[in-house]
Amino acid sequence: MNDRYQSPLSERYASKEMQYIFSPDMKFRTWRKLWIALAETEKELGLPITEEQIEELKAHADDINYEVAKEREKLVRHDVMSHVYAYGQQCPKAKGIIHLGATSCYVGDNTDIIVMAEALKLIRKKLVSVIDELSRFADRYKAQPTLAFTHFQPAQPTTVGKRATLWLQEFLMDLEDLEYVSGSLKLLGSKGTTGTQASFLELFEGDQETIDKIDPIIAKKMGFSACYPVSGQTYSRKVDTRVLNILAGIAASAHKMSNDIRLLQHLKEVEEPFEKNQIGSSAMAYKRNPMRSERIASLARYVIVDALNPAITSATQWFERTLDDSANKRLSVPEGFLAIDGILDLCLNVVDGLVVYPKVIEKRLMAELPFMATENIMMDAVKAGGDRQELHERIRELSMEAGKNVKEKGLDNNLLELIAADPSFNLSLDELKKAMDPTRYTGRAKEQVDTFLANVVRPVLEQHKEELGVKAEIHV
């Protein structure tokens, strides 16, 4: 297989579970389940279909004769009719009632919905695992002061755990969106060539009451609550748009987190897991590149852009259907899912193995903290008898001098020494250093983490205990 293109999504990134969901085997087994559901429904509603025919169909639901279908497709150039033919070869008694009254979209579109629903279940499970692992990280480092940034310029301190809750909250939004869209998915049902169920009107001799029962029965047999009430030949391609937007949302959240981690790894404050024998660079043996986070960002961009495909496809459909959706859909939907599957596996790996370096964090924070502590220092100086307005001006001047020493001369921040040497402050260096406790400047960061985890995150994890298994019991 080295003489032809192989998709990196299946070769390098996506899990076996996700690959199976979009495999030919899953697709064609689902076709057969749909044909069985249709035959059972038609029998229950009065068509002359025997139990023997149904049992014959069930006996061959999984042992698909692929070679027969492939040879037939070479002749007739139609995938659905080739599989109808192959199924009929295995089920001679039921041959005449397979696909009765249905169009190709009965198996094609219903299967697409079923496959996306299964794929969303796997994505949800992995997303919940990432949320669980991130919540553990946030809890572990909720009190670790760190320098916060706005515009990537030093700002007021926060904590490592509080910063992680920013990532966590976005993933929780994605989970909410996923559960809403997943819970609203419906089947196409069996509505015929233009969505009018004309073929069933013929089969059931105009019995409207009986025809109304077809879609609800099929939906129930296939594990869905309902079918879309109206359609053309296909379900609305707006459905694909909604689903891919969920994936793009997760990709955006993962990208933001991975970017932050890459920046923090540059600062040597936080580092993604690095294996014992891993090589960071072919030229620079000392390097430890954030390759997993970079891969998350790379795949995330692909998914975000990929979401445009179903949106444009939905917008450009003609009347009851055109076929310009088919080739695009065959690429964009599976690849979006395979990519986000790989992204979530990477996110879990990164978060699970994140290494935090408190000494480096403290050193950078302490280098900037004197500037941030100036308001507290000024208040202490006022208490010692100083004039607030005069002290404010002196702190401004001394801060500029200390900043110049750092930027132009490459010296350490000596603002405290400059203030201690100024008699207008009447504060010793020891007194000033007492004001340099970082926990005085992190505000309510720790309390916010505790409240967020207790009131928002843990109830969500409690709802997903079965997906998380033993870990949820420990954490929640």
Tab-separated table of C-alpha atoms in Angstrom:
chain	number	residue	atom	x	y	z
A	1	MET	CA	0.000	0.000	0.000
A	2	ASN	CA	3.018	2.324	-0.274
A	3	ASP	CA	2.253	3.179	-3.902
A	4	ARG	CA	-0.924	5.202	-3.269
A	5	TYR	CA	-2.181	8.056	-1.084
A	6	GLN	CA	-3.151	7.207	2.461
A	7	SER	CA	-5.120	9.607	4.628
A	8	PRO	CA	-3.134	10.901	7.621
A	9	LEU	CA	-6.416	11.034	9.527
A	10	SER	CA	-6.722	7.255	9.465
A	11	GLU	CA	-3.000	6.468	9.436
A	12	ARG	CA	-1.839	8.859	12.182
A	13	TYR	CA	-4.576	10.665	14.075
A	14	ALA	CA	-8.011	9.044	14.449
A	15	SER	CA	-8.805	6.151	16.790
A	16	LYS	CA	-9.855	2.702	15.609
A	17	GLU	CA	-13.277	3.297	17.184
A	18	MET	CA	-13.942	6.410	15.124
A	19	GLN	CA	-12.553	4.811	11.981
A	20	TYR	CA	-14.962	1.899	12.390
A	21	ILE	CA	-17.953	4.231	12.760
A	22	PHE	CA	-17.194	5.634	9.288
A	23	SER	CA	-16.140	2.289	7.802
A	24	PRO	CA	-17.866	0.498	4.909
A	25	ASP	CA	-18.750	-2.319	7.294
A	26	MET	CA	-20.673	0.011	9.625
A	27	LYS	CA	-22.370	1.622	6.637
A	28	PHE	CA	-23.543	-1.540	4.919
A	29	ARG	CA	-24.563	-3.325	8.102
A	30	THR	CA	-26.710	-0.290	8.897
A	31	TRP	CA	-28.252	-0.475	5.409
A	32	ARG	CA	-29.326	-4.041	6.135
A	33	LYS	CA	-30.741	-3.079	9.538
A	34	LEU	CA	-32.770	-0.367	7.808
A	35	TRP	CA	-34.074	-2.802	5.204
A	36	ILE	CA	-35.104	-5.174	8.001
A	37	ALA	CA	-36.826	-2.319	9.871
A	38	LEU	CA	-38.685	-1.312	6.695
A	39	ALA	CA	-39.825	-4.877	5.977
A	40	GLU	CA	-40.950	-5.394	9.580
A	41	THR	CA	-42.857	-2.104	9.525
A	42	GLU	CA	-44.588	-2.926	6.244
A	43	LYS	CA	-45.522	-6.384	7.581
A	44	GLU	CA	-46.892	-4.910	10.828
A	45	LEU	CA	-48.976	-2.438	8.816
A	46	GLY	CA	-50.558	-5.119	6.676
A	47	LEU	CA	-48.449	-5.773	3.585
A	48	PRO	CA	-48.111	-9.455	2.562
A	49	ILE	CA	-44.642	-10.026	4.000
A	50	THR	CA	-44.021	-13.253	5.913
A	51	GLU	CA	-42.153	-13.880	9.149
A	52	GLU	CA	-40.032	-16.370	7.237
A	53	GLN	CA	-38.847	-13.573	4.929
A	54	ILE	CA	-38.031	-11.345	7.897
A	55	GLU	CA	-36.042	-14.109	9.608
A	56	GLU	CA	-34.109	-14.763	6.418
A	57	LEU	CA	-33.155	-11.076	6.245
A	58	LYS	CA	-32.056	-11.103	9.902
A	59	ALA	CA	-29.966	-14.256	9.388
A	60	HIS	CA	-27.806	-12.427	6.857
A	61	ALA	CA	-27.750	-8.976	8.457
A	62	ASP	CA	-24.038	-9.086	9.195
A	63	ASP	CA	-22.416	-11.555	6.784
A	64	ILE	CA	-22.304	-9.133	3.870
A	65	ASN	CA	-21.225	-10.626	0.536
A	66	TYR	CA	-19.102	-7.681	-0.513
A	67	GLU	CA	-17.611	-9.294	-3.610
A	68	VAL	CA	-21.051	-9.936	-5.094
A	69	ALA	CA	-22.018	-6.300	-4.487
A	70	LYS	CA	-18.773	-5.015	-6.027
A	71	GLU	CA	-19.159	-7.117	-9.167
A	72	ARG	CA	-22.782	-6.039	-9.546
A	73	GLU	CA	-21.862	-2.359	-9.152
A	74	LYS	CA	-19.378	-2.648	-12.025
A	75	LEU	CA	-22.340	-3.656	-14.182
A	76	VAL	CA	-25.156	-1.368	-12.976
A	77	ARG	CA	-23.115	1.583	-11.605
A	78	HIS	CA	-25.438	2.015	-8.588
A	79	ASP	CA	-24.261	1.194	-5.065
A	80	VAL	CA	-27.662	0.808	-3.406
A	81	MET	CA	-29.125	-1.461	-6.084
A	82	SER	CA	-25.924	-3.509	-6.076
A	83	HIS	CA	-26.329	-4.174	-2.355
A	84	VAL	CA	-30.036	-4.892	-2.789
A	85	TYR	CA	-29.000	-7.478	-5.382
A	86	ALA	CA	-26.270	-8.958	-3.144
A	87	TYR	CA	-28.651	-9.179	-0.166
A	88	GLY	CA	-31.225	-10.855	-2.393
A	89	GLN	CA	-28.684	-13.476	-3.434
A	90	GLN	CA	-28.341	-14.487	0.210
A	91	CYS	CA	-32.081	-14.182	0.911
A	92	PRO	CA	-33.929	-15.721	-2.067
A	93	LYS	CA	-37.265	-15.908	-0.215
A	94	ALA	CA	-37.105	-12.228	0.798
A	95	LYS	CA	-35.527	-11.004	-2.431
A	96	GLY	CA	-38.751	-9.482	-3.769
A	97	ILE	CA	-39.527	-7.351	-0.713
A	98	ILE	CA	-36.094	-5.817	0.006
A	99	HIS	CA	-36.207	-2.001	-0.330
A	100	LEU	CA	-39.952	-2.125	-1.051
A	101	GLY	CA	-41.335	1.395	-1.618
A	102	ALA	CA	-38.022	3.043	-0.694
A	103	THR	CA	-35.520	5.259	-2.500
A	104	SER	CA	-31.727	5.145	-2.241
A	105	CYS	CA	-31.857	7.930	0.328
A	106	TYR	CA	-33.821	5.672	2.652
A	107	VAL	CA	-30.658	3.717	3.372
A	108	GLY	CA	-28.120	6.402	2.450
A	109	ASP	CA	-29.456	9.357	4.427
A	110	ASN	CA	-30.790	7.425	7.399
A	111	THR	CA	-27.410	5.725	7.704
A	112	ASP	CA	-25.639	9.081	7.584
A	113	ILE	CA	-27.730	10.299	10.526
A	114	ILE	CA	-27.143	7.072	12.467
A	115	VAL	CA	-23.394	7.238	11.829
A	116	MET	CA	-23.170	10.892	12.919
A	117	ALA	CA	-25.182	10.095	16.044
A	118	GLU	CA	-22.772	7.272	16.942
A	119	ALA	CA	-19.761	9.469	16.199
A	120	LEU	CA	-21.140	12.219	18.442
A	121	LYS	CA	-21.457	9.688	21.272
A	122	LEU	CA	-17.763	8.857	20.973
A	123	ILE	CA	-16.849	12.550	20.765
A	124	ARG	CA	-18.966	13.275	23.838
A	125	LYS	CA	-17.205	10.535	25.802
A	126	LYS	CA	-13.780	11.915	24.914
A	127	LEU	CA	-14.824	15.511	25.519
A	128	VAL	CA	-16.088	14.596	28.988
A	129	SER	CA	-12.768	12.886	29.712
A	130	VAL	CA	-10.879	16.042	28.738
A	131	ILE	CA	-13.186	18.103	30.973
A	132	ASP	CA	-12.614	15.689	33.853
A	133	GLU	CA	-8.827	15.766	33.467
A	134	LEU	CA	-8.759	19.567	33.147
A	135	SER	CA	-10.875	19.910	36.282
A	136	ARG	CA	-8.334	17.813	38.180
A	137	PHE	CA	-5.514	20.030	36.930
A	138	ALA	CA	-7.401	23.206	37.865
A	139	ASP	CA	-8.091	21.847	41.337
A	140	ARG	CA	-4.465	20.791	41.862
A	141	TYR	CA	-3.072	24.213	40.951
A	142	LYS	CA	-5.901	26.476	42.077
A	143	ALA	CA	-3.679	28.232	44.658
A	144	GLN	CA	-0.453	28.427	42.607
A	145	PRO	CA	0.098	32.145	41.884
A	146	THR	CA	1.271	32.963	38.375
A	147	LEU	CA	1.726	36.047	36.265
A	148	ALA	CA	-1.366	36.761	34.180
A	149	PHE	CA	-1.195	38.457	30.812
A	150	THR	CA	-3.376	40.786	28.799
A	151	HIS	CA	-2.105	41.437	25.266
A	152	PHE	CA	0.694	39.031	26.356
A	153	GLN	CA	1.930	41.867	28.560
A	154	PRO	CA	2.281	41.352	32.331
A	155	ALA	CA	-0.970	42.061	34.154
A	156	GLN	CA	-2.326	41.332	37.643
A	157	PRO	CA	-1.471	37.846	38.948
A	158	THR	CA	-3.860	34.911	38.696
A	159	THR	CA	-3.340	31.233	39.545
A	160	VAL	CA	-2.391	28.330	37.311
A	161	GLY	CA	-5.668	26.597	38.172
A	162	LYS	CA	-7.767	29.693	37.482
A	163	ARG	CA	-6.214	29.978	34.020
A	164	ALA	CA	-7.118	26.320	33.363
A	165	THR	CA	-10.775	27.085	34.167
A	166	LEU	CA	-10.819	29.408	31.146
A	167	TRP	CA	-10.047	26.411	28.928
A	168	LEU	CA	-12.432	24.235	30.893
A	169	GLN	CA	-15.371	26.599	30.554
A	170	GLU	CA	-15.112	26.634	26.763
A	171	PHE	CA	-15.106	22.837	26.584
A	172	LEU	CA	-18.205	22.824	28.797
A	173	MET	CA	-19.925	25.155	26.305
A	174	ASP	CA	-19.016	22.692	23.556
A	175	LEU	CA	-20.502	19.841	25.564
A	176	GLU	CA	-23.754	21.779	26.017
A	177	ASP	CA	-23.956	22.436	22.281
A	178	LEU	CA	-23.119	18.825	21.454
A	179	GLU	CA	-25.803	17.444	23.740
A	180	TYR	CA	-28.406	19.804	22.324
A	181	VAL	CA	-27.696	18.973	18.690
A	182	SER	CA	-27.202	15.278	19.389
A	183	GLY	CA	-30.504	15.157	21.260
A	184	SER	CA	-32.322	16.854	18.381
A	185	LEU	CA	-31.136	14.501	15.613
A	186	LYS	CA	-33.958	12.733	13.778
A	187	LEU	CA	-34.053	10.181	10.984
A	188	LEU	CA	-35.154	10.946	7.443
A	189	GLY	CA	-37.570	8.026	7.584
A	190	SER	CA	-39.022	6.715	4.344
A	191	LYS	CA	-40.575	9.539	2.355
A	192	GLY	CA	-39.943	8.600	-1.258
A	193	THR	CA	-38.441	10.347	-4.241
A	194	THR	CA	-39.483	13.933	-3.460
A	195	GLY	CA	-40.578	13.523	0.153
A	196	THR	CA	-44.288	12.990	-0.610
A	197	GLN	CA	-44.481	9.253	0.242
A	198	ALA	CA	-46.236	8.706	-3.093
A	199	SER	CA	-44.966	5.123	-3.362
A	200	PHE	CA	-46.528	4.234	-0.003
A	201	LEU	CA	-49.792	5.810	-1.059
A	202	GLU	CA	-49.760	3.207	-3.839
A	203	LEU	CA	-48.617	0.312	-1.618
A	204	PHE	CA	-51.238	0.971	1.058
A	205	GLU	CA	-53.998	1.921	-1.402
A	206	GLY	CA	-54.362	5.484	-0.170
A	207	ASP	CA	-54.698	4.603	3.545
A	208	GLN	CA	-53.407	7.861	5.026
A	209	GLU	CA	-53.760	6.755	8.650
A	210	THR	CA	-51.562	3.713	8.060
A	211	ILE	CA	-48.972	5.656	6.069
A	212	ASP	CA	-48.633	8.127	8.977
A	213	LYS	CA	-47.416	5.250	11.142
A	214	ILE	CA	-44.476	4.261	8.896
A	215	ASP	CA	-41.880	6.834	9.965
A	216	PRO	CA	-42.547	6.662	13.725
A	217	ILE	CA	-42.255	2.850	13.690
A	218	ILE	CA	-39.009	2.910	11.675
A	219	ALA	CA	-37.557	5.580	13.974
A	220	LYS	CA	-38.322	3.533	17.080
A	221	LYS	CA	-36.838	0.380	15.577
A	222	MET	CA	-33.622	2.253	14.796
A	223	GLY	CA	-33.363	3.827	18.259
A	224	PHE	CA	-34.582	7.349	17.428
A	225	SER	CA	-37.461	9.342	18.873
A	226	ALA	CA	-38.765	10.639	15.554
A	227	CYS	CA	-38.178	11.395	11.882
A	228	TYR	CA	-38.011	14.880	10.409
A	229	PRO	CA	-41.641	15.824	9.651
A	230	VAL	CA	-40.950	17.036	6.109
A	231	SER	CA	-38.142	16.512	3.608
A	232	GLY	CA	-37.290	16.568	-0.044
A	233	GLN	CA	-35.575	13.449	-1.271
A	234	THR	CA	-32.937	13.948	1.447
A	235	TYR	CA	-32.950	15.214	4.994
A	236	SER	CA	-32.099	18.928	5.102
A	237	ARG	CA	-28.363	19.447	4.684
A	238	LYS	CA	-28.713	22.053	7.427
A	239	VAL	CA	-28.384	19.050	9.768
A	240	ASP	CA	-24.817	18.439	8.615
A	241	THR	CA	-24.070	22.121	9.145
A	242	ARG	CA	-25.251	21.957	12.754
A	243	VAL	CA	-23.193	18.843	13.452
A	244	LEU	CA	-19.974	20.154	11.886
A	245	ASN	CA	-20.379	23.429	13.766
A	246	ILE	CA	-20.195	21.418	16.996
A	247	LEU	CA	-16.900	19.921	15.850
A	248	ALA	CA	-15.585	23.347	14.840
A	249	GLY	CA	-16.494	24.692	18.282
A	250	ILE	CA	-14.524	21.936	20.005
A	251	ALA	CA	-11.632	22.578	17.625
A	252	ALA	CA	-11.621	26.285	18.527
A	253	SER	CA	-11.535	25.497	22.255
A	254	ALA	CA	-8.735	22.981	21.795
A	255	HIS	CA	-6.787	25.441	19.640
A	256	LYS	CA	-7.007	28.193	22.278
A	257	MET	CA	-5.798	25.833	25.010
A	258	SER	CA	-2.973	24.447	22.881
A	259	ASN	CA	-1.805	27.947	21.969
A	260	ASP	CA	-1.677	28.956	25.630
A	261	ILE	CA	0.314	25.824	26.462
A	262	ARG	CA	2.756	26.512	23.630
A	263	LEU	CA	3.341	30.036	24.938
A	264	LEU	CA	3.743	28.774	28.503
A	265	GLN	CA	6.205	26.136	27.316
A	266	HIS	CA	8.225	28.925	25.676
A	267	LEU	CA	8.247	30.657	29.075
A	268	LYS	CA	9.320	27.339	30.669
A	269	GLU	CA	6.436	27.580	33.145
A	270	VAL	CA	4.356	24.664	31.888
A	271	GLU	CA	5.398	21.813	29.632
A	272	GLU	CA	3.457	19.165	27.747
A	273	PRO	CA	4.556	15.529	28.344
A	274	PHE	CA	7.875	14.638	26.742
A	275	GLU	CA	8.796	10.973	26.407
A	276	LYS	CA	12.152	9.649	27.610
A	277	ASN	CA	13.469	8.838	24.122
A	278	GLN	CA	11.564	11.544	22.226
A	279	ILE	CA	13.622	13.695	19.851
A	280	GLY	CA	12.670	17.377	19.805
A	281	SER	CA	14.768	18.445	16.831
A	282	SER	CA	16.959	16.750	14.227
A	283	ALA	CA	19.522	19.543	14.544
A	284	MET	CA	19.149	20.865	18.106
A	285	ALA	CA	19.373	17.923	20.490
A	286	TYR	CA	18.507	20.037	23.530
A	287	LYS	CA	15.070	21.103	22.248
A	288	ARG	CA	11.760	20.061	23.775
A	289	ASN	CA	9.172	21.249	21.269
A	290	PRO	CA	5.441	21.344	22.159
A	291	MET	CA	4.668	18.990	19.262
A	292	ARG	CA	1.380	17.645	20.637
A	293	SER	CA	-0.014	21.118	21.227
A	294	GLU	CA	1.178	22.160	17.785
A	295	ARG	CA	-0.593	19.156	16.270
A	296	ILE	CA	-3.789	20.089	18.119
A	297	ALA	CA	-3.605	23.589	16.630
A	298	SER	CA	-2.856	22.221	13.174
A	299	LEU	CA	-5.765	19.760	13.118
A	300	ALA	CA	-8.076	22.299	14.773
A	301	ARG	CA	-7.597	24.756	11.925
A	302	TYR	CA	-8.534	21.996	9.500
A	303	VAL	CA	-11.786	21.253	11.357
A	304	ILE	CA	-12.732	24.927	11.683
A	305	VAL	CA	-12.331	25.451	7.936
A	306	ASP	CA	-13.992	22.087	7.159
A	307	ALA	CA	-17.208	23.319	8.790
A	308	LEU	CA	-17.664	25.650	5.818
A	309	ASN	CA	-18.252	22.660	3.535
A	310	PRO	CA	-21.681	21.564	4.829
A	311	ALA	CA	-22.718	25.205	5.266
A	312	ILE	CA	-22.057	25.952	1.607
A	313	THR	CA	-23.584	22.618	0.580
A	314	SER	CA	-26.744	23.358	2.560
A	315	ALA	CA	-27.006	26.824	1.036
A	316	THR	CA	-26.667	25.603	-2.554
A	317	GLN	CA	-29.120	22.679	-2.655
A	318	TRP	CA	-31.745	22.951	-5.423
A	319	PHE	CA	-35.407	22.337	-4.618
A	320	GLU	CA	-35.994	18.744	-3.455
A	321	ARG	CA	-32.358	17.684	-4.052
A	322	THR	CA	-29.262	17.864	-6.205
A	323	LEU	CA	-26.315	15.501	-6.151
A	324	ASP	CA	-23.582	18.089	-5.700
A	325	ASP	CA	-23.754	17.354	-1.969
A	326	SER	CA	-22.620	13.748	-2.277
A	327	ALA	CA	-18.886	13.917	-3.011
A	328	ASN	CA	-18.371	16.868	-0.656
A	329	LYS	CA	-20.349	15.234	2.165
A	330	ARG	CA	-18.454	11.974	1.737
A	331	LEU	CA	-15.235	13.871	2.500
A	332	SER	CA	-16.158	16.690	4.862
A	333	VAL	CA	-18.271	14.852	7.430
A	334	PRO	CA	-16.060	11.802	8.101
A	335	GLU	CA	-12.855	13.829	7.985
A	336	GLY	CA	-14.240	16.411	10.413
A	337	PHE	CA	-15.066	13.641	12.874
A	338	LEU	CA	-11.766	11.789	12.401
A	339	ALA	CA	-9.816	14.999	12.942
A	340	ILE	CA	-11.706	16.068	16.077
A	341	ASP	CA	-11.344	12.523	17.420
A	342	GLY	CA	-7.572	12.833	17.068
A	343	ILE	CA	-7.639	16.325	18.609
A	344	LEU	CA	-9.465	15.133	21.722
A	345	ASP	CA	-7.091	12.182	22.154
A	346	LEU	CA	-4.191	14.640	21.978
A	347	CYS	CA	-5.882	17.032	24.430
A	348	LEU	CA	-6.371	14.238	26.937
A	349	ASN	CA	-2.750	13.149	26.560
A	350	VAL	CA	-1.444	16.691	27.002
A	351	VAL	CA	-3.608	17.637	29.986
A	352	ASP	CA	-3.009	14.301	31.709
A	353	GLY	CA	0.761	14.802	31.506
A	354	LEU	CA	1.114	18.592	31.909
A	355	VAL	CA	4.197	19.464	33.924
A	356	VAL	CA	4.177	22.669	35.982
A	357	TYR	CA	7.403	24.379	37.109
A	358	PRO	CA	6.523	26.460	40.215
A	359	LYS	CA	10.061	27.865	40.657
A	360	VAL	CA	10.111	29.334	37.152
A	361	ILE	CA	6.592	30.657	37.616
A	362	GLU	CA	7.547	32.270	40.917
A	363	LYS	CA	10.710	33.831	39.486
A	364	ARG	CA	8.864	35.519	36.613
A	365	LEU	CA	6.047	36.645	38.885
A	366	MET	CA	8.420	38.106	41.462
A	367	ALA	CA	10.298	39.998	38.746
A	368	GLU	CA	7.081	41.845	37.862
A	369	LEU	CA	5.325	41.919	41.216
A	370	PRO	CA	6.965	45.115	42.555
A	371	PHE	CA	5.253	47.082	39.793
A	372	MET	CA	1.898	45.504	40.632
A	373	ALA	CA	2.382	46.008	44.370
A	374	THR	CA	2.899	49.761	44.085
A	375	GLU	CA	-0.656	50.615	45.138
A	376	ASN	CA	-0.303	48.545	48.315
A	377	ILE	CA	3.132	50.058	48.963
A	378	MET	CA	1.699	53.559	48.549
A	379	MET	CA	-1.077	52.798	51.054
A	380	ASP	CA	1.506	51.521	53.579
A	381	ALA	CA	3.562	54.679	53.064
A	382	VAL	CA	0.510	56.893	53.651
A	383	LYS	CA	-0.117	55.039	56.911
A	384	ALA	CA	3.507	55.819	57.828
A	385	GLY	CA	2.759	59.539	57.425
A	386	GLY	CA	3.283	60.190	53.702
A	387	ASP	CA	1.241	62.341	51.296
A	388	ARG	CA	-0.743	60.208	48.849
A	389	GLN	CA	-0.425	62.553	45.860
A	390	GLU	CA	3.296	63.128	46.312
A	391	LEU	CA	3.929	59.397	46.822
A	392	HIS	CA	1.969	58.562	43.683
A	393	GLU	CA	4.218	60.803	41.604
A	394	ARG	CA	7.393	59.418	43.211
A	395	ILE	CA	6.276	55.810	42.558
A	396	ARG	CA	5.585	56.713	38.945
A	397	GLU	CA	9.071	58.176	38.559
A	398	LEU	CA	10.807	55.298	40.343
A	399	SER	CA	8.815	52.731	38.316
A	400	MET	CA	10.017	54.341	35.101
A	401	GLU	CA	13.610	54.237	36.390
A	402	ALA	CA	13.306	50.560	37.398
A	403	GLY	CA	11.734	49.701	34.039
A	404	LYS	CA	14.584	51.456	32.240
A	405	ASN	CA	17.121	49.442	34.267
A	406	VAL	CA	15.409	46.194	33.222
A	407	LYS	CA	14.877	47.034	29.541
A	408	GLU	CA	17.939	49.112	28.653
A	409	LYS	CA	20.580	47.805	31.044
A	410	GLY	CA	19.412	44.191	31.425
A	411	LEU	CA	19.394	44.493	35.227
A	412	ASP	CA	16.968	42.905	37.686
A	413	ASN	CA	13.922	44.864	38.768
A	414	ASN	CA	15.241	47.101	41.593
A	415	LEU	CA	12.059	49.080	42.266
A	416	LEU	CA	11.916	47.958	45.910
A	417	GLU	CA	15.485	49.092	46.517
A	418	LEU	CA	14.732	52.486	44.914
A	419	ILE	CA	11.639	52.964	47.095
A	420	ALA	CA	13.512	51.907	50.250
A	421	ALA	CA	16.215	54.462	49.478
A	422	ASP	CA	13.661	57.277	49.098
A	423	PRO	CA	13.006	58.947	52.503
A	424	SER	CA	9.542	60.147	51.449
A	425	PHE	CA	8.221	56.575	51.769
A	426	ASN	CA	9.671	55.935	55.237
A	427	LEU	CA	9.680	52.143	54.541
A	428	SER	CA	12.599	49.729	54.934
A	429	LEU	CA	13.510	47.113	52.344
A	430	ASP	CA	12.415	44.350	54.742
A	431	GLU	CA	9.037	46.037	55.183
A	432	LEU	CA	8.670	46.334	51.419
A	433	LYS	CA	9.561	42.691	50.845
A	434	LYS	CA	6.780	41.664	53.227
A	435	ALA	CA	4.376	43.177	50.724
A	436	MET	CA	5.668	40.791	48.046
A	437	ASP	CA	3.544	37.797	49.029
A	438	PRO	CA	1.993	36.801	45.646
A	439	THR	CA	-1.159	35.433	47.282
A	440	ARG	CA	-2.073	39.013	48.264
A	441	TYR	CA	-2.520	39.859	44.580
A	442	THR	CA	-4.394	36.884	43.100
A	443	GLY	CA	-7.776	38.201	44.208
A	444	ARG	CA	-10.488	35.546	44.414
A	445	ALA	CA	-8.816	33.191	41.937
A	446	LYS	CA	-8.681	30.175	44.276
A	447	GLU	CA	-12.231	30.734	45.519
A	448	GLN	CA	-13.476	31.116	41.936
A	449	VAL	CA	-11.908	27.785	40.988
A	450	ASP	CA	-13.512	26.055	43.980
A	451	THR	CA	-16.932	27.528	43.209
A	452	PHE	CA	-16.710	26.775	39.498
A	453	LEU	CA	-15.654	23.161	40.034
A	454	ALA	CA	-18.257	22.532	42.732
A	455	ASN	CA	-21.257	24.266	41.151
A	456	VAL	CA	-20.653	23.867	37.419
A	457	VAL	CA	-18.148	21.146	36.559
A	458	ARG	CA	-18.864	18.415	39.073
A	459	PRO	CA	-22.625	18.261	38.375
A	460	VAL	CA	-21.761	17.732	34.697
A	461	LEU	CA	-19.252	15.001	35.520
A	462	GLU	CA	-21.812	13.385	37.809
A	463	GLN	CA	-24.182	13.127	34.841
A	464	HIS	CA	-21.472	11.336	32.856
A	465	LYS	CA	-20.162	8.948	35.515
A	466	GLU	CA	-20.793	5.901	33.353
A	467	GLU	CA	-18.675	7.307	30.537
A	468	LEU	CA	-15.875	8.224	32.925
A	469	GLY	CA	-15.915	5.013	34.952
A	470	VAL	CA	-13.900	4.767	38.156
A	471	LYS	CA	-12.187	8.155	37.728
A	472	ALA	CA	-15.468	9.999	38.196
A	473	GLU	CA	-16.133	8.173	41.450
A	474	ILE	CA	-12.780	9.364	42.760
A	475	HIS	CA	-13.051	12.941	41.593
A	476	VAL	CA	-16.721	13.806	41.962
